[in-house]
């Protein structure tokens, strides 16, 4: 099944990670959402929604600017201030936005135009999350490389694990450069909301992120061992934790937004079997 397919076969979309390349997922029924990135493989790992309003050149421009921002930012606040303005920059000047405005005036289809604007904002959120994830991967690679080089440096000085409490060894450990852990990210609620905006009816979510699972529990999402019917529906095997919850709780909101039908809909969510119920 291709990455651009929107067939009715039920499957799960991974959150919060978007880029599945190089990641190990438990089973083939789990996909990663592609927010419009060109050149991704076509082996069924990615879901590319057919309703994405912005095309690949616009997405590429967003990703380039977001990537630069991610490298320069010190926290989520920097990203939060940047994203709304970038949405206006990228969407308002596109042929899509101009065409939408003309159509709205001519036909009075304000509801349809509003829906398209929400999809554009959701796509922008996903692009921002994608760029931050790539920046995080770069940072993780640098941390791994630094860790290896530092270990070789310690070995060259003759330090061993037994020397950890030695004053000179402690001084050396404190001198090791520290990279910012993780870097900024899109808040979980905004990211899940953007994913659900494009998720086909009958599909669900999967997460192996313990922090996100805990956030869901705090909003009253109750997980229990998945039944055979639950797993069969998504072509899964083995033991899983499962919950069925309205979208607004999965978006970490106490109530559904009236103009976001996906927040009122019920969705299935799966966690690894080892996650606590």
mmCIF file of C-alpha atoms in Angstrom:
data_model
loop_
_atom_site.group_PDB
_atom_site.id
_atom_site.type_symbol
_atom_site.label_atom_id
_atom_site.label_comp_id
_atom_site.label_asym_id
_atom_site.label_seq_id
_atom_site.Cartn_x
_atom_site.Cartn_y
_atom_site.Cartn_z
ATOM 1 C CA UNK A 1 0.000 0.000 0.000
ATOM 2 C CA UNK A 2 1.521 3.330 -0.985
ATOM 3 C CA UNK A 3 2.289 6.190 1.373
ATOM 4 C CA UNK A 4 -0.300 8.356 -0.356
ATOM 5 C CA UNK A 5 -3.141 5.876 -0.049
ATOM 6 C CA UNK A 6 -6.262 6.651 1.932
ATOM 7 C CA UNK A 7 -7.952 3.243 1.640
ATOM 8 C CA UNK A 8 -10.474 2.324 4.311
ATOM 9 C CA UNK A 9 -8.289 -0.404 5.818
ATOM 10 C CA UNK A 10 -7.963 0.379 9.526
ATOM 11 C CA UNK A 11 -4.505 1.261 10.755
ATOM 12 C CA UNK A 12 -2.811 3.215 13.545
ATOM 13 C CA UNK A 13 -0.793 6.417 13.174
ATOM 14 C CA UNK A 14 2.207 6.864 15.442
ATOM 15 C CA UNK A 15 2.394 9.901 17.721
ATOM 16 C CA UNK A 16 4.235 12.030 18.691
ATOM 17 C CA UNK A 17 7.077 10.981 16.347
ATOM 18 C CA UNK A 18 6.287 11.699 12.686
ATOM 19 C CA UNK A 19 9.332 10.417 10.795
ATOM 20 C CA UNK A 20 9.390 6.629 10.787
ATOM 21 C CA UNK A 21 12.661 6.263 8.900
ATOM 22 C CA UNK A 22 15.141 4.331 10.999
ATOM 23 C CA UNK A 23 12.583 3.618 13.708
ATOM 24 C CA UNK A 24 11.382 0.197 14.781
ATOM 25 C CA UNK A 25 7.617 -0.155 15.043
ATOM 26 C CA UNK A 26 5.969 -3.208 16.591
ATOM 27 C CA UNK A 27 3.909 -4.196 13.555
ATOM 28 C CA UNK A 28 3.140 -3.186 9.991
ATOM 29 C CA UNK A 29 -0.299 -1.810 10.847
ATOM 30 C CA UNK A 30 1.392 1.253 12.364
ATOM 31 C CA UNK A 31 2.045 4.205 10.057
ATOM 32 C CA UNK A 32 3.688 7.624 10.330
ATOM 33 C CA UNK A 33 1.985 10.714 8.953
ATOM 34 C CA UNK A 34 3.689 12.562 6.108
ATOM 35 C CA UNK A 35 2.778 16.276 6.199
ATOM 36 C CA UNK A 36 3.674 16.759 2.527
ATOM 37 C CA UNK A 37 7.402 16.026 2.488
ATOM 38 C CA UNK A 38 8.708 15.076 -0.958
ATOM 39 C CA UNK A 39 10.787 11.995 -1.651
ATOM 40 C CA UNK A 40 9.679 9.708 1.171
ATOM 41 C CA UNK A 41 9.592 5.973 0.499
ATOM 42 C CA UNK A 42 6.484 4.359 -0.879
ATOM 43 C CA UNK A 43 6.425 1.085 1.070
ATOM 44 C CA UNK A 44 3.448 1.770 3.311
ATOM 45 C CA UNK A 45 5.361 3.204 6.264
ATOM 46 C CA UNK A 46 3.866 6.661 5.736
ATOM 47 C CA UNK A 47 0.329 7.946 5.394
ATOM 48 C CA UNK A 48 0.148 10.993 3.165
ATOM 49 C CA UNK A 49 -3.370 12.449 3.521
ATOM 50 C CA UNK A 50 -5.092 13.353 0.278
ATOM 51 C CA UNK A 51 -6.631 16.428 1.923
ATOM 52 C CA UNK A 52 -3.337 18.236 2.580
ATOM 53 C CA UNK A 53 -4.024 21.755 1.247
ATOM 54 C CA UNK A 54 -0.430 22.895 0.634
ATOM 55 C CA UNK A 55 1.792 21.286 -1.979
ATOM 56 C CA UNK A 56 5.397 20.095 -1.770
ATOM 57 C CA UNK A 57 7.173 23.367 -2.720
ATOM 58 C CA UNK A 58 5.289 25.258 0.007
ATOM 59 C CA UNK A 59 6.057 22.496 2.514
ATOM 60 C CA UNK A 60 9.730 22.506 1.525
ATOM 61 C CA UNK A 61 9.911 26.264 2.133
ATOM 62 C CA UNK A 62 8.302 25.892 5.552
ATOM 63 C CA UNK A 63 10.611 23.066 6.562
ATOM 64 C CA UNK A 64 13.704 25.029 5.553
ATOM 65 C CA UNK A 65 12.723 28.030 7.667
ATOM 66 C CA UNK A 66 11.551 25.914 10.596
ATOM 67 C CA UNK A 67 14.796 23.927 10.538
ATOM 68 C CA UNK A 68 16.789 27.131 10.805
ATOM 69 C CA UNK A 69 14.557 28.337 13.614
ATOM 70 C CA UNK A 70 14.939 25.053 15.488
ATOM 71 C CA UNK A 71 18.714 25.359 15.414
ATOM 72 C CA UNK A 72 18.536 28.913 16.752
ATOM 73 C CA UNK A 73 15.801 28.451 19.378
ATOM 74 C CA UNK A 74 16.340 27.938 23.073
ATOM 75 C CA UNK A 75 12.869 26.722 23.994
ATOM 76 C CA UNK A 76 9.259 26.096 23.067
ATOM 77 C CA UNK A 77 8.361 29.762 23.618
ATOM 78 C CA UNK A 78 10.514 30.763 20.653
ATOM 79 C CA UNK A 79 8.687 28.272 18.441
ATOM 80 C CA UNK A 80 5.240 29.258 19.708
ATOM 81 C CA UNK A 81 5.857 32.902 18.860
ATOM 82 C CA UNK A 82 7.168 32.038 15.411
ATOM 83 C CA UNK A 83 4.595 29.531 14.146
ATOM 84 C CA UNK A 84 1.438 31.699 13.862
ATOM 85 C CA UNK A 85 3.250 34.366 11.863
ATOM 86 C CA UNK A 86 4.768 31.795 9.563
ATOM 87 C CA UNK A 87 1.341 30.310 8.925
ATOM 88 C CA UNK A 88 0.137 33.677 7.656
ATOM 89 C CA UNK A 89 3.277 34.139 5.572
ATOM 90 C CA UNK A 90 3.071 30.767 3.877
ATOM 91 C CA UNK A 91 -0.669 30.300 3.463
ATOM 92 C CA UNK A 92 -1.976 33.791 2.771
ATOM 93 C CA UNK A 93 0.299 34.323 -0.208
ATOM 94 C CA UNK A 94 -0.310 30.980 -1.890
ATOM 95 C CA UNK A 95 -2.555 30.403 -4.874
ATOM 96 C CA UNK A 96 -4.671 28.223 -2.575
ATOM 97 C CA UNK A 97 -5.483 31.112 -0.249
ATOM 98 C CA UNK A 98 -6.211 33.524 -3.110
ATOM 99 C CA UNK A 99 -8.465 31.000 -4.801
ATOM 100 C CA UNK A 100 -10.236 30.282 -1.507
ATOM 101 C CA UNK A 101 -10.950 33.960 -0.895
ATOM 102 C CA UNK A 102 -12.422 34.395 -4.382
ATOM 103 C CA UNK A 103 -14.496 31.237 -4.017
ATOM 104 C CA UNK A 104 -15.817 32.314 -0.620
ATOM 105 C CA UNK A 105 -17.007 35.651 -1.995
ATOM 106 C CA UNK A 106 -18.586 34.132 -5.090
ATOM 107 C CA UNK A 107 -20.309 31.116 -3.570
ATOM 108 C CA UNK A 108 -20.811 31.939 0.080
ATOM 109 C CA UNK A 109 -19.165 28.654 1.080
ATOM 110 C CA UNK A 110 -17.685 30.063 4.254
ATOM 111 C CA UNK A 111 -17.830 26.726 6.060
ATOM 112 C CA UNK A 112 -15.789 24.928 3.425
ATOM 113 C CA UNK A 113 -13.241 27.727 3.350
ATOM 114 C CA UNK A 114 -12.956 27.669 7.129
ATOM 115 C CA UNK A 115 -12.375 23.906 7.017
ATOM 116 C CA UNK A 116 -9.581 24.393 4.513
ATOM 117 C CA UNK A 117 -7.968 27.035 6.703
ATOM 118 C CA UNK A 118 -8.023 24.626 9.650
ATOM 119 C CA UNK A 119 -6.411 21.926 7.518
ATOM 120 C CA UNK A 120 -3.746 24.418 6.464
ATOM 121 C CA UNK A 121 -3.004 25.258 10.082
ATOM 122 C CA UNK A 122 -2.927 21.563 10.969
ATOM 123 C CA UNK A 123 -0.518 20.877 8.105
ATOM 124 C CA UNK A 124 1.660 23.773 9.259
ATOM 125 C CA UNK A 125 1.723 22.326 12.780
ATOM 126 C CA UNK A 126 2.814 18.959 11.408
ATOM 127 C CA UNK A 127 5.543 20.598 9.317
ATOM 128 C CA UNK A 128 6.816 22.429 12.382
ATOM 129 C CA UNK A 129 6.827 19.189 14.375
ATOM 130 C CA UNK A 130 8.655 17.442 11.530
ATOM 131 C CA UNK A 131 11.361 20.110 11.411
ATOM 132 C CA UNK A 132 11.843 20.034 15.182
ATOM 133 C CA UNK A 133 12.056 16.254 15.111
ATOM 134 C CA UNK A 134 14.795 16.403 12.482
ATOM 135 C CA UNK A 135 16.662 18.960 14.590
ATOM 136 C CA UNK A 136 16.316 16.645 17.582
ATOM 137 C CA UNK A 137 17.790 13.780 15.585
ATOM 138 C CA UNK A 138 20.742 15.946 14.625
ATOM 139 C CA UNK A 139 21.246 16.831 18.284
ATOM 140 C CA UNK A 140 21.043 13.183 19.334
ATOM 141 C CA UNK A 141 23.684 12.323 16.751
ATOM 142 C CA UNK A 142 25.957 15.046 18.073
ATOM 143 C CA UNK A 143 25.443 13.834 21.654
ATOM 144 C CA UNK A 144 26.327 10.276 20.669
ATOM 145 C CA UNK A 145 29.410 11.423 18.798
ATOM 146 C CA UNK A 146 30.472 13.652 21.687
ATOM 147 C CA UNK A 147 29.957 10.819 24.173
ATOM 148 C CA UNK A 148 32.178 8.490 22.171
ATOM 149 C CA UNK A 149 34.913 11.077 21.759
ATOM 150 C CA UNK A 150 34.782 11.950 25.464
ATOM 151 C CA UNK A 151 35.089 8.292 26.452
ATOM 152 C CA UNK A 152 38.172 7.922 24.291
ATOM 153 C CA UNK A 153 39.561 11.104 25.844
ATOM 154 C CA UNK A 154 39.077 9.667 29.347
ATOM 155 C CA UNK A 155 40.692 6.405 28.312
ATOM 156 C CA UNK A 156 43.679 8.275 26.899
ATOM 157 C CA UNK A 157 44.147 9.828 30.354
ATOM 158 C CA UNK A 158 43.950 6.424 32.002
ATOM 159 C CA UNK A 159 40.658 7.061 33.821
ATOM 160 C CA UNK A 160 38.491 4.029 34.639
ATOM 161 C CA UNK A 161 35.040 3.581 36.218
ATOM 162 C CA UNK A 162 36.640 2.944 39.619
ATOM 163 C CA UNK A 163 38.084 6.470 39.485
ATOM 164 C CA UNK A 164 34.638 8.117 39.302
ATOM 165 C CA UNK A 165 34.850 9.627 42.805
ATOM 166 C CA UNK A 166 38.405 10.817 42.420
ATOM 167 C CA UNK A 167 38.472 14.656 42.672
ATOM 168 C CA UNK A 168 40.325 15.023 39.402
ATOM 169 C CA UNK A 169 37.892 12.650 37.682
ATOM 170 C CA UNK A 170 34.932 14.640 39.020
ATOM 171 C CA UNK A 171 36.466 17.828 37.674
ATOM 172 C CA UNK A 172 36.934 16.168 34.301
ATOM 173 C CA UNK A 173 33.312 14.963 34.247
ATOM 174 C CA UNK A 174 32.060 18.460 35.038
ATOM 175 C CA UNK A 175 34.079 19.821 32.130
ATOM 176 C CA UNK A 176 32.222 17.648 29.602
ATOM 177 C CA UNK A 177 30.132 19.868 27.296
ATOM 178 C CA UNK A 178 26.371 19.464 27.770
ATOM 179 C CA UNK A 179 23.988 19.749 24.838
ATOM 180 C CA UNK A 180 20.396 20.837 25.438
ATOM 181 C CA UNK A 181 18.371 17.605 25.916
ATOM 182 C CA UNK A 182 15.664 17.122 23.332
ATOM 183 C CA UNK A 183 15.305 20.694 22.198
ATOM 184 C CA UNK A 184 11.958 22.426 21.624
ATOM 185 C CA UNK A 185 8.928 20.482 20.403
ATOM 186 C CA UNK A 186 5.324 21.098 19.474
ATOM 187 C CA UNK A 187 3.071 20.588 22.530
ATOM 188 C CA UNK A 188 1.441 17.160 22.563
ATOM 189 C CA UNK A 189 -2.118 18.483 22.386
ATOM 190 C CA UNK A 190 -1.480 20.596 19.290
ATOM 191 C CA UNK A 191 0.332 17.771 17.543
ATOM 192 C CA UNK A 192 -2.369 15.164 18.194
ATOM 193 C CA UNK A 193 -5.044 17.648 17.102
ATOM 194 C CA UNK A 194 -3.216 18.164 13.797
ATOM 195 C CA UNK A 195 -2.896 14.410 13.239
ATOM 196 C CA UNK A 196 -6.572 13.727 13.989
ATOM 197 C CA UNK A 197 -7.559 16.476 11.549
ATOM 198 C CA UNK A 198 -6.278 14.250 8.721
ATOM 199 C CA UNK A 199 -6.842 10.770 10.159
ATOM 200 C CA UNK A 200 -9.342 8.675 8.159
ATOM 201 C CA UNK A 201 -12.475 7.512 9.936
ATOM 202 C CA UNK A 202 -12.071 4.092 11.518
ATOM 203 C CA UNK A 203 -8.344 4.459 12.121
ATOM 204 C CA UNK A 204 -6.592 5.138 15.417
ATOM 205 C CA UNK A 205 -3.410 6.178 17.200
ATOM 206 C CA UNK A 206 -0.397 4.359 18.587
ATOM 207 C CA UNK A 207 2.189 5.765 20.980
ATOM 208 C CA UNK A 208 5.195 4.347 22.769
ATOM 209 C CA UNK A 209 5.898 7.733 24.366
ATOM 210 C CA UNK A 210 5.462 7.328 28.121
ATOM 211 C CA UNK A 211 5.079 11.062 28.736
ATOM 212 C CA UNK A 212 2.228 11.376 26.237
ATOM 213 C CA UNK A 213 0.515 8.287 27.659
ATOM 214 C CA UNK A 214 0.688 9.819 31.126
ATOM 215 C CA UNK A 215 -0.808 13.072 29.825
ATOM 216 C CA UNK A 216 -3.712 11.105 28.354
ATOM 217 C CA UNK A 217 -4.311 9.361 31.663
ATOM 218 C CA UNK A 218 -4.384 12.690 33.470
ATOM 219 C CA UNK A 219 -7.220 13.716 31.139
ATOM 220 C CA UNK A 220 -9.179 10.592 32.014
ATOM 221 C CA UNK A 221 -8.269 8.287 29.138
ATOM 222 C CA UNK A 222 -8.527 4.806 30.667
ATOM 223 C CA UNK A 223 -6.329 2.101 29.151
ATOM 224 C CA UNK A 224 -7.006 -1.610 29.597
ATOM 225 C CA UNK A 225 -5.731 -4.816 28.004
ATOM 226 C CA UNK A 226 -6.890 -4.896 24.388
ATOM 227 C CA UNK A 227 -9.456 -7.536 23.462
ATOM 228 C CA UNK A 228 -9.112 -9.919 20.542
ATOM 229 C CA UNK A 229 -11.675 -7.821 18.665
ATOM 230 C CA UNK A 230 -9.606 -4.678 19.260
ATOM 231 C CA UNK A 231 -6.414 -6.187 17.890
ATOM 232 C CA UNK A 232 -8.116 -8.002 14.997
ATOM 233 C CA UNK A 233 -9.636 -4.753 13.767
ATOM 234 C CA UNK A 234 -6.179 -3.278 13.216
ATOM 235 C CA UNK A 235 -4.409 -6.472 12.211
ATOM 236 C CA UNK A 236 -2.356 -6.575 15.399
ATOM 237 C CA UNK A 237 -0.990 -9.617 17.195
ATOM 238 C CA UNK A 238 -0.047 -10.187 20.801
ATOM 239 C CA UNK A 239 -0.818 -8.154 23.923
ATOM 240 C CA UNK A 240 -1.569 -4.418 23.849
ATOM 241 C CA UNK A 241 -3.064 -1.704 26.006
ATOM 242 C CA UNK A 242 -6.072 -0.027 24.398
ATOM 243 C CA UNK A 243 -8.495 2.822 25.077
ATOM 244 C CA UNK A 244 -11.399 4.405 23.222
ATOM 245 C CA UNK A 245 -11.703 8.120 23.886
ATOM 246 C CA UNK A 246 -13.107 11.293 22.324
ATOM 247 C CA UNK A 247 -10.603 13.246 20.293
ATOM 248 C CA UNK A 248 -10.628 16.290 22.554
ATOM 249 C CA UNK A 249 -9.248 14.247 25.461
ATOM 250 C CA UNK A 250 -6.503 12.913 23.213
ATOM 251 C CA UNK A 251 -5.797 16.556 22.296
ATOM 252 C CA UNK A 252 -5.552 17.292 26.043
ATOM 253 C CA UNK A 253 -8.688 19.444 26.089
ATOM 254 C CA UNK A 254 -11.657 19.091 28.447
ATOM 255 C CA UNK A 255 -14.181 19.871 25.713
ATOM 256 C CA UNK A 256 -14.426 19.574 21.957
ATOM 257 C CA UNK A 257 -14.063 22.657 19.767
ATOM 258 C CA UNK A 258 -17.374 23.114 17.904
ATOM 259 C CA UNK A 259 -15.650 23.589 14.537
ATOM 260 C CA UNK A 260 -13.401 20.516 14.897
ATOM 261 C CA UNK A 261 -15.517 17.384 14.382
ATOM 262 C CA UNK A 262 -12.538 15.093 14.920
ATOM 263 C CA UNK A 263 -12.408 16.254 18.540
ATOM 264 C CA UNK A 264 -15.963 15.034 19.150
ATOM 265 C CA UNK A 265 -15.376 11.682 17.427
ATOM 266 C CA UNK A 266 -14.246 8.600 19.357
ATOM 267 C CA UNK A 267 -10.835 7.157 18.507
ATOM 268 C CA UNK A 268 -8.995 3.965 19.427
ATOM 269 C CA UNK A 269 -5.562 4.387 20.993
ATOM 270 C CA UNK A 270 -2.997 1.646 21.546
ATOM 271 C CA UNK A 271 0.045 1.508 23.809
ATOM 272 C CA UNK A 272 2.731 -1.188 24.104
ATOM 273 C CA UNK A 273 1.715 -4.105 26.291
ATOM 274 C CA UNK A 274 4.376 -3.235 28.843
ATOM 275 C CA UNK A 275 2.838 0.173 29.527
ATOM 276 C CA UNK A 276 0.930 0.263 32.791
ATOM 277 C CA UNK A 277 -2.855 0.074 32.556
#
